[in-house]
Amino acid sequence: MGDKRTIPELTAQFDIYYYQYLDEEGALQKELPNHLENDELQVKFYRSMVLTRLLDQKCIALQRTGKLGTYPSTLGQEAVGAGIGYAMEQTDVLAPYYRDMAAQLVRGLAIRDILLCWGGDERGNTSGDTIDDLPCNIPIATQVTHGAGIATAMKLRHEKRAVVATLGDGATSRGDFAESINLAGAWQLPLVVVINNNQWAISVPRSVQTAAQTLAQKGISGEVNCEQVDGCDVLAVYDAVSRALKRAHEGKGPTLIEAITYRLCDHTTADDATRYSEPDGLKKGWEKEPIKRYRSFLHSKNLWDESKEKALYEACEKQIDEGVELYLNTEPQPPESMFDYLHEELPYVLREQRQHLINKTREVGDE
């Protein structure tokens, strides 16, 4: 008798595409789409990334001198935030994680308020025209859940808006991420999720935390449009997020973007990455870093020169110094404010505690 076994039928197959415009030297590899052929916008990308890096350095200095709390550096990852920030419409909503300073700056968050936030003052969580943007999120991946909820409201209201939720590579191992992706796909929500894959979940390398060939493919099970981009190429990030937002605004559902970067710094100022990272990986990361390669691109287009570089650094340093001065001179909130934003109506037991604290504060002040 012959072998009656049959070849199983292929029921599904998927592809993940990788997008890049600039190589590691900053040379253009393919023609730019029309919306990227904008000299003014191209220069704005660079200004944003430089401001972010200089502010990042200042934040670390402030933390080291006891003037700021624990701080997560964005070194080497500036292109992700700059690309996101400029791709978003003002009416869109950003649901950021803790390494999104570049996007927040582009969205209009004041330097003073960024510093207030990392100094432990909740008043620093929103300013300017970003009132609908969520505060900087410290818990891992919960902001994606919040983003899915806001995107649901947008869809129910038939609004031509979208949410951009960001997270690190380690956060893709959390249930919050998986549940949000599943909901976004099932309900075809106007949600764009950007993974900053900087290769490290604190001290755990990407290769250990998941066996997935790409992080982008984690959206396939939710029937979400998925792709990868070079996260050190601001042109590629901007293009990917712009296309994803266009889909969302047109009611065509969610997108998951994996931006490939490398963390050129400690996880936070409370970490020492030399204990677990390999020097070769760091060296290769510096060879791909976004600012140097993008500056080379601008030079090749005659959009940049040394005099503009000097002027930019001077302007950024002045802007940062002014923000730092405002931050350091901000009057602290009264101690009882710790009670004021926990409940719509404060329970009796907490009202009693709040008044007790006010009385004690007055007693100390009168001494």
XYZ file of C-alpha atoms in Angstrom:
367
model
C 0.000 0.000 0.000
C 1.196 3.498 -0.767
C 1.836 6.202 1.760
C -1.499 7.932 2.368
C 0.022 10.858 4.278
C -0.534 14.218 2.605
C 1.425 17.440 2.723
C -0.289 19.807 5.190
C -1.942 22.834 3.719
C -0.291 26.210 4.359
C -2.916 28.344 6.086
C -1.005 31.550 6.754
C 2.319 33.206 6.000
C 3.768 36.556 7.053
C 6.551 38.941 6.115
C 8.244 41.691 8.100
C 9.792 44.475 6.020
C 12.718 46.639 7.142
C 12.932 50.320 6.149
C 16.057 52.470 5.979
C 17.088 55.550 4.000
C 20.524 56.398 5.412
C 23.406 53.982 5.787
C 25.778 54.101 8.774
C 27.824 56.836 7.097
C 24.789 59.033 6.450
C 24.667 58.349 2.711
C 21.219 58.205 1.108
C 20.474 54.657 -0.062
C 17.263 55.277 -1.986
C 15.041 58.080 -3.158
C 13.071 59.886 -0.477
C 9.268 60.117 -0.679
C 7.862 63.574 -1.424
C 6.876 64.327 2.166
C 10.519 63.940 3.216
C 11.909 66.202 0.492
C 11.632 69.224 2.728
C 14.825 71.079 3.648
C 13.254 72.906 6.595
C 11.923 69.676 8.089
C 15.220 67.892 7.563
C 17.053 70.591 9.516
C 14.415 70.479 12.274
C 15.143 66.780 12.782
C 18.781 67.574 13.462
C 18.063 70.494 15.778
C 15.706 68.322 17.809
C 18.198 65.482 18.166
C 21.017 67.815 19.226
C 18.814 69.579 21.792
C 17.779 66.203 23.176
C 21.365 64.989 23.515
C 22.574 68.181 25.213
C 19.603 68.178 27.594
C 20.291 64.517 28.290
C 23.837 65.394 29.339
C 22.542 68.171 31.586
C 20.020 65.831 33.229
C 22.776 63.376 34.121
C 24.896 66.200 35.554
C 21.938 67.423 37.641
C 21.297 63.914 38.942
C 24.950 63.400 39.853
C 24.902 66.623 41.877
C 21.722 65.734 43.740
C 19.433 68.131 41.885
C 17.411 65.523 39.963
C 16.079 62.051 40.701
C 16.984 58.803 38.956
C 17.071 59.523 35.241
C 16.961 57.295 32.096
C 19.294 58.527 29.368
C 18.234 58.715 25.708
C 21.798 58.566 24.354
C 21.820 56.957 20.908
C 18.038 56.867 20.650
C 17.274 60.474 19.754
C 16.109 59.692 16.206
C 13.170 57.607 17.426
C 11.627 60.410 19.472
C 12.352 63.125 16.914
C 10.774 61.076 14.124
C 7.690 60.335 16.224
C 7.249 63.912 17.410
C 7.328 65.485 13.957
C 5.135 62.790 12.379
C 2.275 63.351 14.830
C -0.541 65.828 14.347
C -1.142 68.212 17.242
C -4.531 66.552 17.815
C -2.982 63.095 18.173
C -2.118 61.756 21.622
C 1.291 60.555 22.797
C 1.378 57.788 25.415
C 5.095 57.888 26.238
C 7.409 55.695 28.211
C 10.379 56.982 30.172
C 12.836 57.325 27.266
C 10.730 59.672 25.127
C 12.233 63.074 25.910
C 12.904 63.856 22.225
C 9.259 63.321 21.257
C 8.047 65.316 24.253
C 10.282 68.264 23.353
C 8.965 68.282 19.795
C 5.416 68.063 21.136
C 6.007 71.239 23.146
C 6.765 70.004 26.655
C 8.889 72.668 28.358
C 12.392 71.807 29.571
C 11.464 73.022 33.037
C 8.553 70.589 33.136
C 10.678 67.660 31.950
C 13.088 68.418 34.785
C 10.248 68.803 37.280
C 8.962 65.370 36.336
C 12.355 63.712 36.895
C 12.729 65.771 40.052
C 9.619 64.085 41.447
C 7.171 66.959 40.898
C 3.967 65.832 39.174
C 3.330 69.366 37.903
C 5.944 68.664 35.255
C 3.846 66.116 33.409
C 2.132 68.440 30.941
C 2.523 71.890 29.483
C 1.786 74.000 26.442
C -0.327 72.442 23.704
C 0.254 68.834 24.810
C -2.575 68.769 27.320
C -4.005 65.515 25.911
C -0.639 63.723 25.924
C -0.209 61.276 28.783
C 2.401 61.776 31.512
C 5.753 60.037 31.238
C 5.086 56.409 32.195
C 7.438 54.491 34.508
C 5.590 51.136 34.935
C 6.489 48.804 32.090
C 4.041 48.591 29.126
C 0.978 49.953 30.941
C 0.964 53.011 28.673
C 0.107 50.758 25.715
C -3.049 49.697 27.547
C -3.879 53.339 28.224
C -3.244 54.129 24.565
C -5.615 51.377 23.448
C -8.316 52.776 25.726
C -7.917 56.301 24.377
C -7.884 54.985 20.802
C -11.154 53.166 21.546
C -12.750 56.448 22.630
C -11.481 58.134 19.459
C -13.037 55.427 17.320
C -16.363 55.539 19.146
C -16.480 59.310 18.657
C -15.529 58.996 14.964
C -12.582 61.350 15.499
C -9.835 61.625 12.912
C -7.157 61.242 15.566
C -4.750 58.549 16.682
C -2.619 57.501 19.630
C 1.101 56.795 19.502
C 2.209 54.542 22.369
C 5.897 53.828 22.887
C 7.806 51.213 24.843
C 11.152 49.454 25.072
C 12.007 45.979 23.843
C 11.689 44.446 27.317
C 8.119 45.708 27.597
C 7.048 43.470 24.686
C 7.363 40.518 27.081
C 4.626 41.946 29.291
C 0.990 40.911 29.205
C -0.096 44.567 29.025
C 1.536 44.804 25.598
C 0.057 41.550 24.268
C -3.445 42.365 25.487
C -3.331 45.859 23.993
C -2.124 44.577 20.631
C -4.865 41.941 20.593
C -7.540 44.541 21.372
C -6.166 47.012 18.823
C -6.306 44.397 16.091
C -9.703 42.990 17.042
C -11.310 46.426 17.152
C -9.090 47.992 14.455
C -8.171 50.890 16.691
C -6.342 54.066 15.582
C -3.265 53.050 17.573
C 0.397 53.188 16.545
C 2.791 51.312 18.820
C 6.506 52.038 18.487
C 9.017 49.678 20.075
C 12.387 51.246 20.815
C 14.457 48.079 20.500
C 17.704 49.297 22.054
C 18.821 45.672 22.617
C 18.670 45.764 26.432
C 15.837 45.198 28.913
C 17.770 46.717 31.831
C 20.586 44.134 32.108
C 18.986 41.417 29.983
C 20.019 41.315 26.302
C 17.405 41.086 23.573
C 18.648 37.601 22.639
C 17.787 36.243 26.094
C 14.444 37.872 26.789
C 12.656 36.511 23.692
C 13.220 33.900 20.981
C 11.212 35.887 18.416
C 13.191 36.593 15.246
C 11.824 40.156 15.289
C 9.832 42.093 17.863
C 7.659 43.472 15.070
C 6.206 40.020 14.454
C 4.623 40.079 17.914
C 1.823 42.095 16.365
C 0.962 39.466 13.760
C -1.177 37.409 16.133
C -3.341 40.483 16.685
C -3.766 41.105 12.934
C -1.804 44.348 13.265
C 0.230 45.870 10.447
C 3.881 45.242 11.438
C 7.247 46.527 10.227
C 10.827 47.269 11.246
C 12.807 50.482 10.754
C 16.343 51.619 11.384
C 15.766 53.521 14.618
C 19.021 55.444 14.141
C 17.718 56.858 10.848
C 15.350 59.712 11.688
C 14.092 59.830 8.090
C 13.030 56.182 8.259
C 11.342 56.618 11.648
C 9.444 59.725 10.539
C 8.326 58.014 7.335
C 7.152 54.861 9.116
C 5.217 56.716 11.810
C 3.703 59.097 9.235
C 2.439 56.188 7.140
C 1.088 54.436 10.225
C -0.741 57.552 11.391
C -2.225 58.062 7.946
C -3.621 54.521 8.101
C -5.007 55.183 11.580
C -6.605 58.499 10.616
C -8.268 56.825 7.643
C -9.766 54.092 9.818
C -7.455 51.359 8.527
C -6.395 50.103 11.925
C -3.304 49.814 14.092
C 0.393 49.513 13.279
C 3.312 48.092 15.251
C 6.749 49.530 14.420
C 9.988 48.090 15.747
C 12.743 50.732 15.672
C 16.215 49.163 15.875
C 18.615 51.208 18.025
C 21.371 50.575 20.551
C 21.514 51.836 24.113
C 24.780 53.775 24.389
C 24.266 54.425 28.095
C 23.336 52.838 31.390
C 19.698 51.821 31.782
C 19.307 54.692 34.247
C 21.621 56.723 36.438
C 21.104 53.970 39.053
C 22.653 51.355 36.739
C 26.186 50.365 35.673
C 26.009 48.750 32.226
C 29.713 47.840 32.252
C 28.819 44.962 34.588
C 26.881 43.109 31.902
C 27.365 44.639 28.430
C 30.078 43.743 25.929
C 32.469 46.513 24.800
C 32.225 45.323 21.181
C 28.462 45.864 21.166
C 28.883 49.384 22.473
C 31.552 50.128 19.880
C 29.292 48.951 17.049
C 26.436 50.980 18.525
C 28.502 54.170 18.364
C 29.291 53.455 14.729
C 25.555 53.585 13.955
C 24.558 56.472 16.254
C 21.947 58.817 14.760
C 23.346 62.324 15.139
C 26.731 61.896 13.462
C 25.291 60.039 10.483
C 22.465 62.528 10.045
C 24.865 65.464 10.228
C 26.825 63.865 7.376
C 23.606 63.674 5.369
C 22.867 67.365 5.913
C 26.422 68.292 4.921
C 26.057 66.275 1.709
C 22.967 68.357 0.844
C 24.718 71.635 1.700
C 22.136 72.246 4.406
C 24.693 72.390 7.214
C 28.140 73.751 8.008
C 30.390 74.500 10.985
C 28.984 77.973 11.610
C 25.430 76.588 11.813
C 26.679 73.833 14.115
C 28.236 76.344 16.496
C 25.136 78.542 16.470
C 22.890 75.545 17.162
C 24.931 74.410 20.152
C 24.942 77.919 21.597
C 21.170 78.251 21.139
C 20.495 74.818 22.675
C 22.736 75.490 25.665
C 21.006 78.831 26.279
C 17.579 77.183 26.064
C 18.660 74.438 28.451
C 20.212 76.854 30.950
C 16.997 78.891 31.025
C 14.951 75.736 31.615
C 17.272 74.576 34.390
C 17.064 77.951 36.112
C 13.264 77.868 36.001
C 13.283 74.322 37.377
C 15.641 75.084 40.248
C 13.670 78.207 41.200
C 10.227 76.559 41.109
C 8.503 76.806 44.464
C 7.824 73.331 45.879
C 4.252 72.169 46.255
C 2.791 72.217 49.774
C 3.109 68.820 51.517
C -0.668 68.265 51.565
C -0.735 68.186 47.756
C 0.213 64.516 47.993
C -3.429 63.853 48.884
C -5.033 66.034 46.244
C -4.958 63.890 43.092
C -5.755 60.393 44.366
C -9.545 60.551 44.423
C -12.320 62.601 42.842
C -13.651 63.069 46.368
C -11.189 62.496 49.187
C -12.401 59.832 51.707
C -12.942 60.970 55.276
C -9.893 59.169 56.666
C -7.631 60.881 54.136
C -9.274 64.264 54.697
C -8.455 63.852 58.357
C -4.831 62.955 57.590
C -4.521 65.848 55.160
C -5.706 68.360 57.748
C -3.381 66.853 60.350
C -0.445 67.353 57.977
C -1.459 70.990 57.325
C -1.609 71.641 61.079
C 1.790 70.056 61.672
C 3.326 72.049 58.812
C 2.010 75.281 60.331
C 3.404 74.334 63.737
C 6.853 73.755 62.260
C 6.642 77.022 60.334
C 5.760 78.959 63.488
C 8.748 77.646 65.437
